[in-house]
Amino acid sequence: MLLLLNLPLAVFADYELLIFEKGKTDAVFSCWLTDEPVLSFNHAEGSLIATVKTQDQPVTIEFSKIDKFDLKEGEKPVTGIDVLTNGSGKKALDLKFVDAQTVIVSGLSDGTSASLYSVDGKMAPVNMERSDRQVTFHLNALPRGVYIIRVGQQSFKIYKKL
């Protein structure tokens, strides 16, 4: 977890971390601090590795090319649904938010079970569509709150805002 000046991450909830390379006006890496970025260093190769669990690939930047780090205050865009955690930490499945009421999980193998639970452990009544290697959850009939999507052996905690 990223801590700035030993303050909890919640203090910086509306800040975006930006990393710029020399001579470039656009950031080579950006994420909201609430996405819990991880910055690691490869001293042997002289590089910084920036990752966020919601991104597919880490960004590697050579030390000599880094111009600056910046924290930009703003408001994180509201998507209606935010992934809070991925229980397994693996990237075998992919979550995609079509809109504020629809989640698609792809990368399923044949016969993989899929279900949605409320935080109290009860199966939530949700409209689900299965197709080849994916399942679509339609959340429009559910109230706002925290839910767990369980697909095979992986769990994803989501927050339905709308």
Coordinates of N, CA and C in Angstrom, one line a residue:
M1 N 0.8 -1.2 0.0 CA 0.0 0.0 0.0 C 0.9 1.2 0.0
L2 N 0.5 2.2 -0.7 CA 1.2 3.5 -0.8 C 0.8 4.4 0.3
L3 N 1.8 4.8 1.1 CA 1.5 5.8 2.2 C 2.4 7.0 1.9
L4 N 1.8 8.2 2.0 CA 2.5 9.4 1.8 C 2.6 10.1 3.2
L5 N 3.8 10.3 3.6 CA 4.1 11.0 4.9 C 3.4 10.3 6.0
N6 N 3.3 9.0 6.0 CA 2.6 8.2 7.0 C 1.2 8.5 7.2
L7 N 0.5 9.1 6.2 CA -0.9 9.4 6.3 C -1.6 8.3 5.6
P8 N -2.8 8.0 6.0 CA -3.6 6.9 5.4 C -4.0 7.3 4.0
L9 N -4.1 6.4 3.1 CA -4.5 6.6 1.7 C -5.7 7.4 1.5
A10 N -6.7 7.2 2.4 CA -8.0 7.9 2.3 C -7.9 9.4 2.3
V11 N -6.8 10.0 2.9 CA -6.6 11.4 2.9 C -6.4 11.9 1.5
F12 N -5.8 11.1 0.7 CA -5.5 11.5 -0.7 C -6.4 10.8 -1.7
A13 N -7.7 10.5 -1.3 CA -8.6 9.8 -2.2 C -8.8 10.5 -3.5
D14 N -8.7 11.8 -3.6 CA -9.0 12.5 -4.9 C -7.7 13.0 -5.5
Y15 N -6.6 12.2 -5.4 CA -5.4 12.6 -6.0 C -5.0 11.5 -7.1
E16 N -4.4 12.0 -8.1 CA -3.9 11.2 -9.2 C -2.4 11.2 -9.2
L17 N -1.7 10.1 -9.2 CA -0.3 10.0 -9.3 C 0.1 10.0 -10.8
L18 N 1.0 10.9 -11.2 CA 1.5 11.0 -12.5 C 3.0 10.9 -12.6
I19 N 3.6 10.1 -13.5 CA 5.0 10.0 -13.7 C 5.3 10.5 -15.1
F20 N 6.2 11.4 -15.2 CA 6.6 12.0 -16.5 C 8.0 11.6 -16.9
E21 N 8.2 11.4 -18.2 CA 9.6 11.2 -18.7 C 10.1 12.5 -19.2
K22 N 11.4 12.7 -19.3 CA 12.0 13.9 -19.8 C 11.6 14.1 -21.2
G23 N 11.2 15.4 -21.5 CA 10.9 15.7 -22.9 C 9.4 15.3 -23.3
K24 N 8.6 14.8 -22.4 CA 7.3 14.4 -22.7 C 6.3 15.2 -21.9
T25 N 5.2 15.6 -22.6 CA 4.2 16.4 -21.9 C 3.1 15.5 -21.3
D26 N 2.9 14.3 -21.8 CA 1.9 13.4 -21.2 C 2.6 12.4 -20.3
A27 N 1.9 12.1 -19.2 CA 2.4 11.1 -18.2 C 2.6 9.8 -18.9
V28 N 3.7 9.1 -18.5 CA 3.9 7.7 -19.0 C 3.2 6.7 -18.1
F29 N 2.8 7.2 -16.9 CA 2.1 6.3 -16.0 C 1.2 7.3 -15.2
S30 N -0.1 6.9 -15.0 CA -1.0 7.6 -14.1 C -2.0 6.7 -13.5
C31 N -2.4 7.0 -12.3 CA -3.4 6.2 -11.6 C -3.9 7.0 -10.4
W32 N -5.1 6.7 -10.0 CA -5.6 7.3 -8.8 C -5.0 6.6 -7.6
L33 N -4.7 7.4 -6.5 CA -4.0 6.8 -5.3 C -4.9 5.7 -4.7
T34 N -6.2 5.8 -4.8 CA -7.1 4.8 -4.3 C -7.0 3.5 -5.0
D35 N -6.3 3.5 -6.2 CA -6.1 2.2 -6.9 C -4.9 1.5 -6.4
E36 N -4.3 2.0 -5.3 CA -3.1 1.4 -4.6 C -2.0 1.1 -5.6
P37 N -1.3 2.1 -6.1 CA -0.2 1.8 -7.0 C 1.0 1.2 -6.2
V38 N 1.8 0.4 -6.9 CA 3.0 -0.2 -6.3 C 4.2 0.3 -7.2
L39 N 5.1 1.0 -6.5 CA 6.3 1.4 -7.2 C 7.5 0.6 -6.7
S40 N 8.1 -0.2 -7.6 CA 9.3 -1.0 -7.2 C 10.5 -0.6 -8.1
F41 N 11.6 -0.9 -7.6 CA 12.9 -0.5 -8.3 C 13.7 -1.7 -8.7
N42 N 14.2 -1.7 -9.9 CA 15.1 -2.7 -10.3 C 16.5 -2.0 -10.5
H43 N 17.3 -2.0 -9.4 CA 18.5 -1.3 -9.4 C 19.5 -1.9 -10.4
A44 N 19.5 -3.2 -10.6 CA 20.4 -3.8 -11.6 C 20.2 -3.2 -13.0
E45 N 19.0 -3.0 -13.4 CA 18.7 -2.4 -14.7 C 18.5 -0.9 -14.7
G46 N 18.5 -0.3 -13.5 CA 18.3 1.1 -13.4 C 16.9 1.6 -13.8
S47 N 15.9 0.9 -13.3 CA 14.5 1.2 -13.7 C 13.5 1.2 -12.6
L48 N 12.4 2.0 -12.8 CA 11.3 2.0 -11.9 C 10.2 1.2 -12.5
I49 N 9.5 0.4 -11.7 CA 8.4 -0.4 -12.2 C 7.1 0.1 -11.5
A50 N 6.2 0.6 -12.2 CA 4.9 1.1 -11.7 C 3.8 0.2 -12.1
T51 N 3.0 -0.3 -11.1 CA 1.9 -1.2 -11.4 C 0.7 -0.8 -10.5
V52 N -0.5 -1.1 -11.1 CA -1.7 -1.0 -10.4 C -2.5 -2.3 -10.7
K53 N -3.1 -2.9 -9.7 CA -3.7 -4.2 -9.9 C -4.8 -4.2 -11.0
T54 N -5.4 -3.0 -11.3 CA -6.4 -3.0 -12.3 C -5.8 -2.9 -13.8
Q55 N -4.5 -2.8 -13.9 CA -3.9 -2.7 -15.2 C -3.3 -4.0 -15.6
D56 N -3.3 -4.3 -16.9 CA -2.7 -5.6 -17.4 C -1.2 -5.7 -17.2
Q57 N -0.5 -4.6 -17.6 CA 0.9 -4.7 -17.7 C 1.6 -3.6 -16.9
P58 N 2.7 -3.9 -16.2 CA 3.4 -2.8 -15.4 C 4.1 -1.9 -16.4
V59 N 4.3 -0.7 -16.0 CA 5.1 0.3 -16.8 C 6.5 0.4 -16.2
T60 N 7.5 0.2 -17.1 CA 8.9 0.2 -16.7 C 9.5 1.5 -17.3
I61 N 10.1 2.3 -16.4 CA 10.8 3.5 -16.8 C 12.2 3.6 -16.3
E62 N 13.1 3.9 -17.2 CA 14.5 4.0 -16.8 C 14.7 5.2 -15.9
F63 N 15.5 5.0 -14.9 CA 15.8 6.1 -13.9 C 16.2 7.4 -14.7
S64 N 17.1 7.2 -15.6 CA 17.7 8.4 -16.3 C 16.6 9.1 -17.1
K65 N 15.5 8.5 -17.4 CA 14.5 9.2 -18.3 C 13.4 9.8 -17.4
I66 N 13.4 9.6 -16.1 CA 12.3 10.2 -15.3 C 12.6 11.6 -15.1
D67 N 11.5 12.4 -15.4 CA 11.6 13.9 -15.2 C 11.0 14.3 -13.9
K68 N 9.8 13.8 -13.6 CA 9.2 14.2 -12.3 C 8.0 13.3 -12.0
F69 N 7.6 13.4 -10.7 CA 6.4 12.8 -10.2 C 5.5 13.9 -9.8
D70 N 4.2 13.7 -10.0 CA 3.3 14.8 -9.7 C 2.0 14.2 -9.0
L71 N 1.5 14.9 -8.1 CA 0.2 14.5 -7.5 C -0.8 15.6 -8.0
K72 N -1.8 15.2 -8.6 CA -2.8 16.1 -9.2 C -4.1 15.9 -8.5
E73 N -4.7 17.0 -7.9 CA -5.9 16.9 -7.2 C -7.1 16.9 -8.2
G74 N -8.1 16.1 -8.0 CA -9.2 16.1 -8.9 C -10.2 15.1 -8.4
E75 N -11.2 14.8 -9.2 CA -12.2 13.8 -8.8 C -12.1 12.6 -9.7
K76 N -12.0 11.4 -9.1 CA -11.9 10.2 -9.8 C -13.2 10.0 -10.6
P77 N -13.2 9.7 -11.9 CA -14.4 9.5 -12.6 C -15.3 8.5 -12.0
V78 N -16.6 8.7 -11.9 CA -17.6 7.8 -11.4 C -18.0 6.8 -12.4
T79 N -17.8 5.5 -12.2 CA -18.2 4.5 -13.2 C -19.4 3.8 -12.8
G80 N -19.9 4.0 -11.5 CA -21.0 3.3 -11.0 C -20.7 2.0 -10.3
I81 N -19.6 1.3 -10.8 CA -19.1 0.1 -10.2 C -17.6 0.2 -10.1
D82 N -17.1 -0.1 -8.9 CA -15.6 -0.1 -8.7 C -15.2 -1.5 -8.2
V83 N -14.1 -2.0 -8.7 CA -13.6 -3.2 -8.2 C -12.8 -2.8 -6.9
L84 N -13.1 -3.4 -5.8 CA -12.4 -3.1 -4.5 C -11.3 -4.1 -4.3
T85 N -11.5 -5.3 -4.6 CA -10.4 -6.3 -4.4 C -10.6 -7.4 -5.4
N86 N -9.6 -8.1 -5.7 CA -9.6 -9.4 -6.5 C -9.0 -10.4 -5.5
G87 N -9.8 -11.3 -5.0 CA -9.5 -12.2 -3.9 C -8.3 -13.1 -4.2
S88 N -8.0 -13.4 -5.5 CA -7.0 -14.4 -5.8 C -5.7 -13.7 -6.1
G89 N -5.7 -12.4 -6.6 CA -4.5 -11.7 -7.0 C -4.1 -12.2 -8.4
K90 N -4.7 -13.1 -9.0 CA -4.3 -13.6 -10.3 C -5.1 -12.8 -11.4
K91 N -4.5 -12.8 -12.6 CA -5.1 -12.1 -13.8 C -5.7 -13.1 -14.8
A92 N -6.2 -14.3 -14.3 CA -6.7 -15.3 -15.2 C -8.1 -14.8 -15.8
L93 N -8.9 -14.1 -15.0 CA -10.2 -13.6 -15.5 C -10.1 -12.1 -15.7
D94 N -11.0 -11.6 -16.5 CA -11.0 -10.2 -16.8 C -12.4 -9.6 -16.5
L95 N -12.5 -8.6 -15.7 CA -13.7 -7.9 -15.4 C -13.8 -6.7 -16.3
K96 N -14.9 -6.4 -16.9 CA -15.2 -5.3 -17.7 C -16.5 -4.7 -17.3
F97 N -16.5 -3.3 -17.1 CA -17.7 -2.6 -16.8 C -18.3 -2.0 -18.0
V98 N -19.4 -2.5 -18.5 CA -20.1 -2.0 -19.7 C -20.7 -0.6 -19.4
D99 N -21.4 -0.5 -18.2 CA -22.0 0.7 -17.8 C -22.2 0.5 -16.3
A100 N -22.9 1.4 -15.6 CA -23.0 1.4 -14.2 C -23.9 0.2 -13.7
Q101 N -24.4 -0.6 -14.6 CA -25.3 -1.6 -14.2 C -24.9 -3.0 -14.7
T102 N -23.8 -3.1 -15.5 CA -23.5 -4.3 -16.2 C -22.0 -4.6 -16.0
V103 N -21.7 -5.9 -15.6 CA -20.3 -6.4 -15.4 C -20.2 -7.6 -16.3
I104 N -19.1 -7.7 -17.1 CA -18.8 -8.9 -17.9 C -17.5 -9.5 -17.4
V105 N -17.6 -10.8 -17.0 CA -16.4 -11.5 -16.6 C -16.0 -12.4 -17.8
S106 N -14.8 -12.3 -18.3 CA -14.4 -13.1 -19.5 C -13.2 -13.9 -19.1
G107 N -12.9 -14.9 -19.9 CA -11.8 -15.8 -19.6 C -12.1 -17.1 -18.9
L108 N -13.4 -17.4 -18.9 CA -13.9 -18.6 -18.2 C -13.6 -19.9 -19.0
S109 N -13.3 -20.9 -18.3 CA -13.2 -22.2 -19.0 C -14.6 -22.9 -18.9
D110 N -14.8 -24.0 -19.7 CA -16.1 -24.7 -19.7 C -16.4 -25.2 -18.3
G111 N -17.7 -25.0 -18.0 CA -18.2 -25.5 -16.8 C -17.9 -24.7 -15.5
T112 N -17.3 -23.5 -15.7 CA -16.9 -22.7 -14.5 C -18.2 -22.1 -14.0
S113 N -18.4 -22.2 -12.7 CA -19.6 -21.7 -12.0 C -19.4 -20.2 -11.8
A114 N -20.5 -19.5 -11.8 CA -20.6 -18.0 -11.6 C -21.8 -17.7 -10.7
S115 N -21.5 -16.8 -9.8 CA -22.7 -16.4 -8.9 C -22.3 -15.0 -8.3
L116 N -23.3 -14.4 -7.7 CA -23.2 -13.1 -7.1 C -23.8 -13.2 -5.7
Y117 N -23.0 -12.6 -4.7 CA -23.5 -12.7 -3.3 C -23.5 -11.3 -2.7
S118 N -24.4 -11.1 -1.8 CA -24.3 -9.8 -1.0 C -23.3 -10.0 0.1
V119 N -22.9 -9.0 0.8 CA -21.8 -9.1 1.8 C -22.2 -9.9 3.0
D120 N -23.5 -10.2 3.2 CA -23.9 -11.0 4.3 C -23.9 -12.5 3.9
G121 N -23.4 -12.8 2.7 CA -23.2 -14.2 2.2 C -24.4 -14.8 1.5
K122 N -25.4 -14.1 1.3 CA -26.6 -14.6 0.7 C -26.5 -14.4 -0.8
M123 N -26.9 -15.4 -1.6 CA -26.9 -15.3 -3.1 C -27.8 -14.2 -3.5
A124 N -27.4 -13.3 -4.3 CA -28.2 -12.1 -4.7 C -29.0 -12.5 -6.0
P125 N -30.2 -12.1 -6.0 CA -31.0 -12.4 -7.2 C -30.6 -11.4 -8.4
V126 N -29.9 -12.0 -9.3 CA -29.3 -11.2 -10.4 C -29.6 -11.9 -11.7
N127 N -29.8 -11.1 -12.7 CA -30.0 -11.6 -14.1 C -28.6 -11.8 -14.7
M128 N -28.3 -13.1 -15.1 CA -27.0 -13.4 -15.6 C -27.2 -14.0 -17.0
E129 N -26.3 -13.7 -17.9 CA -26.2 -14.3 -19.2 C -24.9 -15.0 -19.4
R130 N -24.9 -16.3 -19.8 CA -23.6 -17.0 -20.1 C -23.5 -17.2 -21.6
S131 N -22.3 -17.0 -22.1 CA -22.0 -17.2 -23.4 C -20.6 -17.9 -23.5
D132 N -20.0 -18.1 -24.6 CA -18.8 -18.7 -24.8 C -17.7 -18.0 -24.0
R133 N -17.2 -18.6 -22.9 CA -16.1 -18.1 -22.1 C -16.3 -16.8 -21.4
Q134 N -17.6 -16.4 -21.2 CA -17.9 -15.2 -20.4 C -19.2 -15.2 -19.8
V135 N -19.4 -14.4 -18.7 CA -20.7 -14.3 -18.1 C -21.0 -12.8 -17.9
T136 N -22.2 -12.4 -18.1 CA -22.6 -11.0 -17.9 C -23.6 -10.9 -16.8
F137 N -23.3 -10.0 -15.8 CA -24.2 -9.8 -14.7 C -24.9 -8.5 -14.9
H138 N -26.2 -8.5 -14.9 CA -27.0 -7.3 -15.0 C -27.5 -6.9 -13.6
L139 N -27.0 -5.8 -13.1 CA -27.2 -5.4 -11.7 C -28.3 -4.4 -11.4
N140 N -29.0 -4.1 -12.5 CA -30.0 -3.0 -12.4 C -31.1 -3.2 -11.4
A141 N -31.4 -4.5 -11.0 CA -32.5 -4.8 -10.1 C -32.0 -4.8 -8.6
L142 N -30.7 -4.6 -8.4 CA -30.1 -4.7 -7.1 C -29.9 -3.3 -6.5
P143 N -30.1 -3.2 -5.2 CA -29.8 -1.9 -4.6 C -28.3 -1.6 -4.5
R144 N -28.0 -0.3 -4.2 CA -26.6 0.1 -4.0 C -26.0 -0.8 -2.9
G145 N -24.7 -1.0 -3.0 CA -24.0 -1.8 -1.9 C -22.8 -2.6 -2.4
V146 N -22.2 -3.3 -1.5 CA -21.1 -4.2 -1.8 C -21.5 -5.6 -2.1
Y147 N -21.0 -6.2 -3.2 CA -21.3 -7.5 -3.6 C -20.1 -8.3 -3.9
I148 N -20.2 -9.6 -3.9 CA -19.0 -10.5 -4.2 C -19.4 -11.3 -5.5
I149 N -18.6 -11.1 -6.5 CA -18.8 -12.0 -7.7 C -17.8 -13.2 -7.5
R150 N -18.4 -14.3 -7.6 CA -17.6 -15.6 -7.5 C -17.6 -16.3 -8.8
V151 N -16.5 -16.5 -9.4 CA -16.4 -17.2 -10.7 C -15.3 -18.3 -10.5
G152 N -15.7 -19.5 -10.5 CA -14.8 -20.6 -10.3 C -14.2 -20.4 -8.9
Q153 N -12.9 -20.4 -8.8 CA -12.2 -20.2 -7.5 C -11.8 -18.8 -7.2
Q154 N -12.2 -17.9 -8.1 CA -11.8 -16.5 -7.9 C -13.0 -15.6 -7.4
S155 N -12.7 -14.7 -6.6 CA -13.7 -13.8 -6.1 C -13.3 -12.3 -6.3
F156 N -14.3 -11.5 -6.6 CA -14.1 -10.1 -6.9 C -15.1 -9.3 -6.0
K157 N -14.7 -8.4 -5.2 CA -15.6 -7.6 -4.5 C -15.8 -6.3 -5.3
I158 N -17.1 -6.0 -5.5 CA -17.4 -4.8 -6.2 C -18.4 -3.9 -5.4
Y159 N -18.4 -2.6 -5.7 CA -19.3 -1.7 -5.0 C -20.2 -1.1 -6.1
K160 N -21.5 -1.3 -6.0 CA -22.5 -0.8 -6.9 C -22.9 0.6 -6.3
K161 N -22.6 1.6 -7.0 CA -22.8 3.0 -6.6 C -24.2 3.5 -7.0
L162 N -24.7 3.1 -8.1 CA -26.0 3.6 -8.6 C -27.1 2.6 -8.5

